[in-house]
Coordinates of C-alpha atoms and ligand atoms in Angstrom, one line a residue:
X1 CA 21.5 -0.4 -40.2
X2 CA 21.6 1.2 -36.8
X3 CA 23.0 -0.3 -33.8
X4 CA 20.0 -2.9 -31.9
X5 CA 18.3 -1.2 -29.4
X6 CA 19.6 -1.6 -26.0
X7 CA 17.8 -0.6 -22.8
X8 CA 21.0 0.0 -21.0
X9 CA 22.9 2.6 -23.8
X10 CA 19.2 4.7 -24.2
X11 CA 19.2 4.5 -19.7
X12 CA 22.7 5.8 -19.5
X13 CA 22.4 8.4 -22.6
X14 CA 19.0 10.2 -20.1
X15 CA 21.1 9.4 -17.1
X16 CA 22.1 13.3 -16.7
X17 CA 18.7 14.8 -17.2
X18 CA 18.3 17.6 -14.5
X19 CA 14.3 16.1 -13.5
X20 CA 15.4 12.1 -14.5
X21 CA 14.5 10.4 -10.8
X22 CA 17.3 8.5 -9.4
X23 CA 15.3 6.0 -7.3
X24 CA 11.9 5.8 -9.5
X25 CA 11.3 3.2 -12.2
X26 CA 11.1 5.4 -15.6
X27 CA 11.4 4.0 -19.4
X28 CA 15.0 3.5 -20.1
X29 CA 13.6 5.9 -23.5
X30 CA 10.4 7.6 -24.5
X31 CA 7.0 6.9 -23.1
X32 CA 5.7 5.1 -20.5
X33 CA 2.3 4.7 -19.0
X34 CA 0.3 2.3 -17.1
X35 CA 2.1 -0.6 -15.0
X36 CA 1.1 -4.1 -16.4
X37 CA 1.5 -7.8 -15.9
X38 CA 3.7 -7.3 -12.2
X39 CA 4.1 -10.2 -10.8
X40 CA 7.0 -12.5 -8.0
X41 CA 7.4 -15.8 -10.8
X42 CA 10.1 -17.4 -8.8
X43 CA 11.4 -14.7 -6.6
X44 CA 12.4 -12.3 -8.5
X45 CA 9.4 -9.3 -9.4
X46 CA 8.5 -8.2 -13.2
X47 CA 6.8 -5.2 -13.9
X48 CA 6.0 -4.5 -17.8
X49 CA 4.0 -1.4 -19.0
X50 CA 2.8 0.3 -21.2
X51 CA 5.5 2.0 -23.6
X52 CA 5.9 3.4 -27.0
X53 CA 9.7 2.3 -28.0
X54 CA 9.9 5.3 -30.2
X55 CA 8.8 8.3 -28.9
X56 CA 8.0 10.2 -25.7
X57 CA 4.6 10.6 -26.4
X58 CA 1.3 8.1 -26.1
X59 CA 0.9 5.7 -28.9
X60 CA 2.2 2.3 -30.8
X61 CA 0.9 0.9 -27.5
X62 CA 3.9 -2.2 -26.6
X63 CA 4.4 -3.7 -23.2
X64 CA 8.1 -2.3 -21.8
X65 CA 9.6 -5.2 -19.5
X66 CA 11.7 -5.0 -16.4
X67 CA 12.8 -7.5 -13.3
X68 CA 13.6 -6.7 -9.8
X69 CA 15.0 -8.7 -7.1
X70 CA 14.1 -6.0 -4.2
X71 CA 11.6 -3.9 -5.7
X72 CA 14.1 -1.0 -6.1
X73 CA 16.8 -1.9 -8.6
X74 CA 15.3 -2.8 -12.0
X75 CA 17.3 -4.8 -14.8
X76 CA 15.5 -3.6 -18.2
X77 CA 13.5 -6.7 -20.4
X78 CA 13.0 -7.3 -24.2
X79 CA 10.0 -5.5 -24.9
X80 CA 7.4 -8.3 -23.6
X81 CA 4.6 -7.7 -26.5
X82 CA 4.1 -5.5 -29.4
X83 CA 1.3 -5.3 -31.8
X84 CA 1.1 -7.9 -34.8
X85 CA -0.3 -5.7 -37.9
X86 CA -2.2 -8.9 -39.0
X87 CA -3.5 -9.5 -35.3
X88 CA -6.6 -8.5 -32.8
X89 CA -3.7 -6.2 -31.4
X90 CA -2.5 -4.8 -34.3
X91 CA -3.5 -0.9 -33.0
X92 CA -2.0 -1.1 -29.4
X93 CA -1.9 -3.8 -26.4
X94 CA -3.4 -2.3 -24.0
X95 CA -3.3 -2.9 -20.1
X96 CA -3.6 -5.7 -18.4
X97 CA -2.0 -8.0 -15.7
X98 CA 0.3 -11.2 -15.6
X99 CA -0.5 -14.6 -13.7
X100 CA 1.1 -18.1 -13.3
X101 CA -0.4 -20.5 -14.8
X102 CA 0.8 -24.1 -13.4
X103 CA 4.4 -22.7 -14.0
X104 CA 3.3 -21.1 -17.4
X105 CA 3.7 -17.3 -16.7
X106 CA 0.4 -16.0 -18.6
X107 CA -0.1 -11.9 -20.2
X108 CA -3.6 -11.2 -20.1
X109 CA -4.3 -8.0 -21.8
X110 CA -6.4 -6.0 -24.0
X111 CA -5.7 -6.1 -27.8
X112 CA -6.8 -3.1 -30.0
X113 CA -8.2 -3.2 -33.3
X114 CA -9.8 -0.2 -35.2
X115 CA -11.2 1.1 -31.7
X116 CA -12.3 -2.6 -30.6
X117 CA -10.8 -3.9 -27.8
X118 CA -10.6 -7.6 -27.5
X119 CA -9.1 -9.4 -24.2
X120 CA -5.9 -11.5 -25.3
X121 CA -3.4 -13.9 -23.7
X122 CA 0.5 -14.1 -24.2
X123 CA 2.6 -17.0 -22.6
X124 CA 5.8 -16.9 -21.6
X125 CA 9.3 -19.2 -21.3
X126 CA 10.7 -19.3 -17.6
X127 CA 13.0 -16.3 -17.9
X128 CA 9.8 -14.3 -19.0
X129 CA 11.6 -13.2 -22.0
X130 CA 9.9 -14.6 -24.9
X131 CA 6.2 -14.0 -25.1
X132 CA 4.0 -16.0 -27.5
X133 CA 0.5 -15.2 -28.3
X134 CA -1.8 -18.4 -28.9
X135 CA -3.9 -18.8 -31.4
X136 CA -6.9 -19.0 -29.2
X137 CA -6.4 -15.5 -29.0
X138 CA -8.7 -13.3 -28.9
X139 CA -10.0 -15.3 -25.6
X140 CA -13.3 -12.9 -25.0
X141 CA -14.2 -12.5 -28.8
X142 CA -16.8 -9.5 -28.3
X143 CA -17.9 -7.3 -25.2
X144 CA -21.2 -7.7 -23.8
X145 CA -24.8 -6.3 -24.7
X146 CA -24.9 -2.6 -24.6
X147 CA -21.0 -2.4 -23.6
X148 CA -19.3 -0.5 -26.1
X149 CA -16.6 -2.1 -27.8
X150 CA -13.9 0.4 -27.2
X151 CA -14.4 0.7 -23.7
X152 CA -14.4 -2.6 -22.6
X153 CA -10.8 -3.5 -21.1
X154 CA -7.7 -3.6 -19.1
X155 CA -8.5 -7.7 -17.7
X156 CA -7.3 -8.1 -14.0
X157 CA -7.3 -11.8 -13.6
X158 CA -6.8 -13.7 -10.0
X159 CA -7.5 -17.4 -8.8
X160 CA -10.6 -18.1 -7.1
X161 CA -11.6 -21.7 -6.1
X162 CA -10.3 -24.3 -8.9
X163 CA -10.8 -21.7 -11.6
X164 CA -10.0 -18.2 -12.4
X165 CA -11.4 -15.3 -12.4
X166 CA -11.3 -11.9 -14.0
X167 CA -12.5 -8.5 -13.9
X168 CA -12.6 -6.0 -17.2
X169 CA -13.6 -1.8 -16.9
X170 CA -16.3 -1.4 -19.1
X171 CA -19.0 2.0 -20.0
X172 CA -22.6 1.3 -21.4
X173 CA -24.2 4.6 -22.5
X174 CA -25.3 5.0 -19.2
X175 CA -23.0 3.9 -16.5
X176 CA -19.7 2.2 -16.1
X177 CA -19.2 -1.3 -14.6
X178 CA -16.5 -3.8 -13.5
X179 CA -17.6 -7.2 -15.5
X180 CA -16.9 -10.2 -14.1
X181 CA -15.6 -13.2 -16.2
X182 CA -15.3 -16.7 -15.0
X183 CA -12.7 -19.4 -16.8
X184 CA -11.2 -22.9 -15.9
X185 CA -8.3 -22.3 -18.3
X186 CA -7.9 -18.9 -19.0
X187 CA -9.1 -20.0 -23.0
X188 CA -12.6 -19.5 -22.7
X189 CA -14.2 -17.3 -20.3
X190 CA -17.9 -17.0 -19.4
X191 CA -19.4 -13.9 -18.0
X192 CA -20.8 -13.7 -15.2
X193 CA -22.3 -9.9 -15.2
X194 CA -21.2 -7.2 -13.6
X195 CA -19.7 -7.1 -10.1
X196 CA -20.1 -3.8 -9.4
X197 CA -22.0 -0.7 -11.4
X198 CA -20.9 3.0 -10.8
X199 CA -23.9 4.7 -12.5
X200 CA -22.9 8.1 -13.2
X201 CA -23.0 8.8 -16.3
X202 CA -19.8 9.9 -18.8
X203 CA -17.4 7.6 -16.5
X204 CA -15.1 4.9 -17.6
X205 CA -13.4 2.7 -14.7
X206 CA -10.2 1.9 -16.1
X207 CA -7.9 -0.4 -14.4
X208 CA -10.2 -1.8 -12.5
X209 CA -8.7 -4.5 -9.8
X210 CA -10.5 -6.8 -6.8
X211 CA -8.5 -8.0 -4.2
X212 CA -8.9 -9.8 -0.7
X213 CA -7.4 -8.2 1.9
X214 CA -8.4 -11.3 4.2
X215 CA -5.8 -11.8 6.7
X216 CA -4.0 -9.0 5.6
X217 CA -4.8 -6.4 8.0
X218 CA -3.8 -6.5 11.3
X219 CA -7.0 -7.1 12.9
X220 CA -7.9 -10.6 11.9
X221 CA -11.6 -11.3 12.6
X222 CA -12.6 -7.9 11.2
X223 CA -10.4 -8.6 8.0
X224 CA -12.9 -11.6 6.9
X225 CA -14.4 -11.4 3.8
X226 CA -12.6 -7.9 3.0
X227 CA -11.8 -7.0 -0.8
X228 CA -10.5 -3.7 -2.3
X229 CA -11.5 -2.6 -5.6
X230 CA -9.5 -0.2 -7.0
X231 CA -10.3 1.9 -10.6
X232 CA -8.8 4.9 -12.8
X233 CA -11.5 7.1 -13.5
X234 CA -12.1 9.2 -16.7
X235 CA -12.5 11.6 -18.0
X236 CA -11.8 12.6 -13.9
X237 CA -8.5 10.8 -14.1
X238 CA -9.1 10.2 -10.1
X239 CA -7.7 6.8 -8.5
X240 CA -11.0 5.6 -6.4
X241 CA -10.2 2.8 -4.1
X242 CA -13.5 1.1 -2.4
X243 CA -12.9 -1.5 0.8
X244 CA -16.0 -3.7 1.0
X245 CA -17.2 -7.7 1.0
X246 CA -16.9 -9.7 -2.2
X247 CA -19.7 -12.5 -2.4
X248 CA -22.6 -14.5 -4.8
X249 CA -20.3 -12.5 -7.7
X250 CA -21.3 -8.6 -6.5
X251 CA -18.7 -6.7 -4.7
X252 CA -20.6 -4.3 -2.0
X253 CA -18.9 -1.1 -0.6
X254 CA -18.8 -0.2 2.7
X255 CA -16.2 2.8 2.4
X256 CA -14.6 4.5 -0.1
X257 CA -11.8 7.1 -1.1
X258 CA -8.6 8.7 -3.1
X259 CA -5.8 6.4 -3.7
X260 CA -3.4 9.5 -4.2
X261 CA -4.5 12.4 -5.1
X262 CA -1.5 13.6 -7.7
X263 CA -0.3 12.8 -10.8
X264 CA -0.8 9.3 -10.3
X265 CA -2.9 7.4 -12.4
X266 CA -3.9 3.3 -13.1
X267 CA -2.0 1.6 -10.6
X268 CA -2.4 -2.0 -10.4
X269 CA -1.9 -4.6 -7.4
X270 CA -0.2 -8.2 -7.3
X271 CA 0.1 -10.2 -4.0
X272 CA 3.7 -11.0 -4.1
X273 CA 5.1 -14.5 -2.8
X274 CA 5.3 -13.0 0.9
X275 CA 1.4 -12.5 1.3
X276 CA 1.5 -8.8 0.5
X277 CA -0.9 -6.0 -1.5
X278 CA 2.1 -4.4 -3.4
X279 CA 0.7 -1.9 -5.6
X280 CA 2.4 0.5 -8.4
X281 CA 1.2 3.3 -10.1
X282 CA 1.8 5.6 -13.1
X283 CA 3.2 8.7 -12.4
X284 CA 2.3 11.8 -15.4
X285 CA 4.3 14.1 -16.3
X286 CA 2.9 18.1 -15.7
X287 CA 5.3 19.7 -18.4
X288 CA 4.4 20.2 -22.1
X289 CA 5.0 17.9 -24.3
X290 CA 7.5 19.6 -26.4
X291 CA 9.5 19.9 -22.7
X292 CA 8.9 15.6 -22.7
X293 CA 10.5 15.3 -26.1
X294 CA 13.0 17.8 -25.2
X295 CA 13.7 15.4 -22.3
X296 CA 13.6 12.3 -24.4
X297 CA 11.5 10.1 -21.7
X298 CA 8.2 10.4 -20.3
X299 CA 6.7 9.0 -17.1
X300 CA 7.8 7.2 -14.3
X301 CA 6.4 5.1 -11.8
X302 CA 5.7 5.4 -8.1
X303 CA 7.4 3.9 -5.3
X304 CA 5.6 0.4 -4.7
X305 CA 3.6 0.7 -2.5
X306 CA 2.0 -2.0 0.4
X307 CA -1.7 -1.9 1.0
X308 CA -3.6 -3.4 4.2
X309 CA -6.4 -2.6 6.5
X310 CA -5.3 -1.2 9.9
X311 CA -7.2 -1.5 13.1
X312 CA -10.1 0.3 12.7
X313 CA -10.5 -1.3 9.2
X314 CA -9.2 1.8 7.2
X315 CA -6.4 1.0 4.5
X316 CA -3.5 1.7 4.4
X317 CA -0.6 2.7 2.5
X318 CA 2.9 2.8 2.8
X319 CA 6.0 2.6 0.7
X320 CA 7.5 -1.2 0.7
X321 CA 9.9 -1.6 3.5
X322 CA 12.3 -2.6 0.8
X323 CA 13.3 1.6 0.3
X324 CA 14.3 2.0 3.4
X325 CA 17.4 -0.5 2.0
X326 CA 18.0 3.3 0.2
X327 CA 18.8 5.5 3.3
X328 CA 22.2 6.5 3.6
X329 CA 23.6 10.0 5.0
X330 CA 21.1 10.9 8.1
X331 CA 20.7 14.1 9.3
X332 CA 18.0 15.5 12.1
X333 CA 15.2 18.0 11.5
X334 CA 15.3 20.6 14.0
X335 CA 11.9 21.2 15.7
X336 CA 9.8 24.3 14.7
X337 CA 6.9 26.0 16.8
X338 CA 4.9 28.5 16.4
X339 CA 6.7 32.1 16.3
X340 CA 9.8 30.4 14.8
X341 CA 9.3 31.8 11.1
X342 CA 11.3 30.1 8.5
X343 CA 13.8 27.7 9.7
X344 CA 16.0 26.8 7.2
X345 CA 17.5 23.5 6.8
X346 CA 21.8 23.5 6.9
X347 CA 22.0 19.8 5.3
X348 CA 21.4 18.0 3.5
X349 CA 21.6 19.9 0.0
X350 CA 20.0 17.1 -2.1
X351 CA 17.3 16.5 -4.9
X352 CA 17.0 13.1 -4.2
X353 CA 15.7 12.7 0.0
X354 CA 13.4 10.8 2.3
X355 CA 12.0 13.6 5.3
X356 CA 10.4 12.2 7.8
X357 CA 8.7 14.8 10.2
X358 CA 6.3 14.2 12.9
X359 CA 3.5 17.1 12.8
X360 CA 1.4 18.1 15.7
X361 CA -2.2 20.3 15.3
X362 CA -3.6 22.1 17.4
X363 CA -5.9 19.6 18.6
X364 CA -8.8 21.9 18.2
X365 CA -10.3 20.0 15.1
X366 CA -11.8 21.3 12.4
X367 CA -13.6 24.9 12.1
X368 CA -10.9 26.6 13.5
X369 CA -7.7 28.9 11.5
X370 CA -6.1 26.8 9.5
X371 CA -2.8 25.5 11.5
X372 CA -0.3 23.9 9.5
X373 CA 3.1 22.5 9.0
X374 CA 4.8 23.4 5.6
X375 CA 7.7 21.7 4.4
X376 CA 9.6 23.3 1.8
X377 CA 11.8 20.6 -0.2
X378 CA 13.6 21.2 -4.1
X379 CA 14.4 25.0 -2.6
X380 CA 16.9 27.4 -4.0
X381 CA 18.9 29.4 -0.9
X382 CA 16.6 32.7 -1.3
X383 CA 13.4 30.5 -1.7
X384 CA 12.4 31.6 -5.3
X385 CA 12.0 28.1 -6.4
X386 CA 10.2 26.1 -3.7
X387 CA 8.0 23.1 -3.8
X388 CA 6.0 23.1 -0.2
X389 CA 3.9 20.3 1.4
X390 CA 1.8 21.6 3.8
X391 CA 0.1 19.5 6.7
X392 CA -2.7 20.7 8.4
X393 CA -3.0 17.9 11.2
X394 CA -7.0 19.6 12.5
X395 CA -8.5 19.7 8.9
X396 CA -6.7 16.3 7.6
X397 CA -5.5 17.6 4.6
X398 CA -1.9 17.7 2.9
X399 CA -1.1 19.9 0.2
X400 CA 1.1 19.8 -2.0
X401 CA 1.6 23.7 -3.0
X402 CA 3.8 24.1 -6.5
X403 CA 3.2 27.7 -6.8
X404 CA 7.0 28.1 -7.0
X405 CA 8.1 24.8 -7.8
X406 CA 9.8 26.2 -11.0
X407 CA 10.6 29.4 -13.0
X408 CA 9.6 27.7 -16.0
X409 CA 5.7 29.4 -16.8
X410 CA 4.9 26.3 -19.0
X411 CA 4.7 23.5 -16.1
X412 CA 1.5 23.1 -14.1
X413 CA 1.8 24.4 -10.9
X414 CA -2.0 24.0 -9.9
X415 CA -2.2 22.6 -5.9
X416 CA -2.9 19.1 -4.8
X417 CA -4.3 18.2 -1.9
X418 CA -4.9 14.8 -0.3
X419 CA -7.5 14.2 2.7
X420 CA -7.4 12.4 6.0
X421 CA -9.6 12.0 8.7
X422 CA -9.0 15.0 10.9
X423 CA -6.9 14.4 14.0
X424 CA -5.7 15.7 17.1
X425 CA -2.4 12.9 17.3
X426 CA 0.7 14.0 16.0
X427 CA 1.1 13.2 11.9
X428 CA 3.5 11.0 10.7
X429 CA 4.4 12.6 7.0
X430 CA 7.3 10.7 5.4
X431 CA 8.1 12.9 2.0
X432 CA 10.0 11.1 -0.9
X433 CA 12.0 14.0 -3.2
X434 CA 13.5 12.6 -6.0
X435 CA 14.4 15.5 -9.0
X436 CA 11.5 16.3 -10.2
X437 CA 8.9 14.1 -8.1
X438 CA 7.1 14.8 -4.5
X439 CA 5.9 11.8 -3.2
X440 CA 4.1 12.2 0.2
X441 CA 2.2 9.3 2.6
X442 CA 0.6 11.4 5.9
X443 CA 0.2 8.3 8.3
X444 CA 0.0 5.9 5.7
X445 CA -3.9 7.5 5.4
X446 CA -3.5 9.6 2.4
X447 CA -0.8 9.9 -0.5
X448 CA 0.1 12.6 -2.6
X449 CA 2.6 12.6 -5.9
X450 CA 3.0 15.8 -7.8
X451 CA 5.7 16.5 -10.6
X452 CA 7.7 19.3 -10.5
X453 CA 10.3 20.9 -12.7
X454 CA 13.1 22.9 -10.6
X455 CA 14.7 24.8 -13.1
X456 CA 17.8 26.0 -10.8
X457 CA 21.5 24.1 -10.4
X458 CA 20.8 25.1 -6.4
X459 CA 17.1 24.2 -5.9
X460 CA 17.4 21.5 -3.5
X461 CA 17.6 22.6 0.0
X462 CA 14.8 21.9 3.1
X463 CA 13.2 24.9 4.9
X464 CA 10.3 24.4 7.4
X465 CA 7.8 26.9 8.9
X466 CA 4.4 26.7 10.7
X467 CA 1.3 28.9 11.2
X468 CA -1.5 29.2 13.5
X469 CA -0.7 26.8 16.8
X470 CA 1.1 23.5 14.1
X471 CA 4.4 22.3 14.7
X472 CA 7.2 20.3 13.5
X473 CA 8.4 18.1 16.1
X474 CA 11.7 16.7 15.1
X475 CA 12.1 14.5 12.2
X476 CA 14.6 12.4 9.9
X477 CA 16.3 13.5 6.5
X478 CA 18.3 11.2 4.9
X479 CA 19.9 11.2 1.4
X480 CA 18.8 8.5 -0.9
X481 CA 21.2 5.8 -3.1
X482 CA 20.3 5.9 -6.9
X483 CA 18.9 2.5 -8.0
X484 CA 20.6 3.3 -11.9
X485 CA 24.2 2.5 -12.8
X486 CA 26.2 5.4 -14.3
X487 CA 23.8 7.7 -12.6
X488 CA 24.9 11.6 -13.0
Ligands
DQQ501 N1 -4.2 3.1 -20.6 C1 -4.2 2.0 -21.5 C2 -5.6 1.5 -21.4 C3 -6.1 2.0 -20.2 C4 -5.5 3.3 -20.1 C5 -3.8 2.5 -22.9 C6 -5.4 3.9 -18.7 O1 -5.6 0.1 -21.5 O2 -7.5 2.0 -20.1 O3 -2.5 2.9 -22.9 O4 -4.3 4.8 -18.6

């Protein structure tokens, strides 16, 4: 027999990996993909997801466990669930969120049977290490009328009045829907329809989650009956968000957009004991999967994140204050105008940074030559590995341009781009590096995370440059801690 698997050897054996990230959640081993059951039970934060223990590659679908007392350093769980061969799960659990029942902290997920999915519970003890599954599982036996049975899952449960209630993602043959369930004891749930219909056809919300930003936002009155929906589309793999009121069980838009427009995929929100949105997403990898089992691990997560509605009612998104807690050496960002060509950044030489940098337009708006801001980050002294974000203040759009992000021919190096409304105020664009993730927030009004693979000891200087009338003017650098023991 082989030594019992522990979290902490596999985390230290990957430590060294040239693209592991030093301040992003990833599976101590192997794969990892959607975030599930995150929750604050008594203080201290869990996030579980979606992991197979034995290789880095999708399948034997488990739930992975961590806790977190800041949001940033992450003490690795018992594997929460995994799937009983005789059970309703015996072919993958599948996503789904955690609540707290009267002290009881409560799994409700999707359990996978021979392509049906079937919404299940787990219950915990008060460490949230042991996880038993009752027998009144499965808790919603069958999907709907005319919903297929595969695609119904993914249960995002929340309190509302003296019961609970529940939303599932769900495709008929012609549209895809966010179902409503209502229970008093998360044992038996009774549908209630569906909240809200997206009626293209070929779509599948996965993911989906409703949740009320009332007294959230900063502007109180205009933050009344305000609720965000958020789903994972396929086969688009886009993150849609909607802001909109939630009332007589239908949830009606009134405006809509990207999440992030990277490689980020099925995030999920919990409103932690504070009052806040925190939200954290998946992060996919954009190498091949012989590079992923080469590397041993696969996926990571974002940075939690904080959503809210600012003043005009738009939503917002920032990192949690809680990574700031990571700064430590600062340096300043010189200023760059127009005619300054490439300015080249002396310090510091890092892979793992925060860059703030405040980014000015032309003020002309849109229509005119594009004017942006590029900063290059993970950059090798003569600039043949590069990874450039690209801010273009007049057209409200950020780019993430990976052209050159690595000599390696197998990665993707396809652009991203992220869109805000235009502007002619200065941009705020705080840029997370950290090995071989780009993680970008322009004004907390658009995000951006992109993968990239730097192949070179040297890639990880900061260069900045501008064309037509953009500048840069001024900014912060600073290196970031690692959040991992033994961290190479
Ligand atoms: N991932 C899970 C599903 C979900 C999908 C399976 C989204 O529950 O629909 O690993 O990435």
């Amino acid at each position: 027999m082989g030594a019992p698997y522990d979290p902490a050897d596999e985390r230290t054996a990957l430590a060294r990996g040239p693209h592991r990230p030093a301040y992003h959640f990833a599976p101590p081993t192997n794969w990892l993909n959607d975030p599930n059951g995150l929750i604050q039970f008594d203080g201290t934060y869990h996030l579980s997801y979606q992991h197979n223990p034995a290789e880095p590659v999708w399948g034997d679908i488990h739930w992975g466990h961590a806790r977190s007392e800041d949001l940033l350093h992450w003490t690795d769980m018992p594997i929460a669930l995994e799937p009983d061969a005789a059970g309703v799960d015996a072919d993958g659990c599948f996503s789904g969120c955690a609540v707290d029942d009267g002290g009881v902290p409560t799994l409700v997920y999707t359990g996978i049977d021979d392509d049906r999915a079937r919404q299940c519970l787990a219950t915990g003890d008060e460490t949230l290490r042991q996880w038993e599954k009752p027998s009144a599982n499965p808790v919603v036996e069958t999907s709907p009328p005319g919903v297929d049975a595969f695609d119904f899952r993914d249960p995002f449960v929340w309190r509302e009045g003296d019961g609970w209630s529940m939303v599932v993602g769900a495709a008929t043959e012609s549209d895809s829907r966010v179902l409503l369930y209502r229970s008093s004891a998360l044992r038996e749930w009774e549908y209630r329809g569906a909240v809200f219909v997206d009626d293209r056809p070929d779509v599948m919300w996965e993911c989906p989650a409703l949740v009320a930003l009332d007294g959230r936002g900063r502007g109180r009155d205009r933050n009344k009956n305000q609720y965000l929906l958020l789903g994972s589309l396929l086969p688009t793999r886009a993150v849609r968000y909607y802001v909109g009121s939630y009332a007589d069980e239908r949830f009606e838009p009134r405006a809509e957009g990207v999440l992030d427009a990277g490689d980020f995929y099925a995030p999920q929100p919990f409103v932690d004991e504070s009052g806040r949105i925190v939200l954290v997403g998946w992060v996919e990898e954009a190498r091949t999967e012989a590079a992923q089992r080469a590397a041993g691990w696969s996926g990571l997560m974002a940075l939690p994140r904080e959503l809210s509605l600012d003043e005009d009612g738009r939503l917002r998104t920032t990192p949690v204050d809680e990574v700031r807690r990571l700064r430590e050496l600062e340096y300043d960002l010189p200023a760059v105008g127009p005619g300054d060509g490439t300015v080249l950044v002396d310090q510091p030489r890092s892979e793992t940074v925060e860059l703030v940098a405040e980014v000015s337009g032309t003020g002309a708006g849109t229509g005119t030559e594009p004017s942006s801001a590029s900063i290059s980050v993970l950059r090798s002294p003569n600039g043949l590995e590069e990874t450039i974000v690209r801010v273009d203040p007049d057209r409200g759009t950020v780019t993430v341009d990976r052209s050159h992000s690595s000599d390696d021919p197998a990665v993707e190096t396809h652009e991203q781009t992220a869109h805000f409304e235009p502007t002619a105020d200065p941009v705020t664009v705080r840029c997370f590096v950290d090995r071989s993730v780009v993680e970008v927030y322009a004004d907390g009004r658009a995000c951006l995370t992109s993968r990239v693979y730097p192949t070179r000891a040297d890639s990880s200087g900061i260069a900045l440059s501008t064309t037509g009338g953009a500048s840069v003017d001024g900014g912060t650098v600073w290196e970031l801690a690692s959040v991992w023991d033994d961290f190479g």
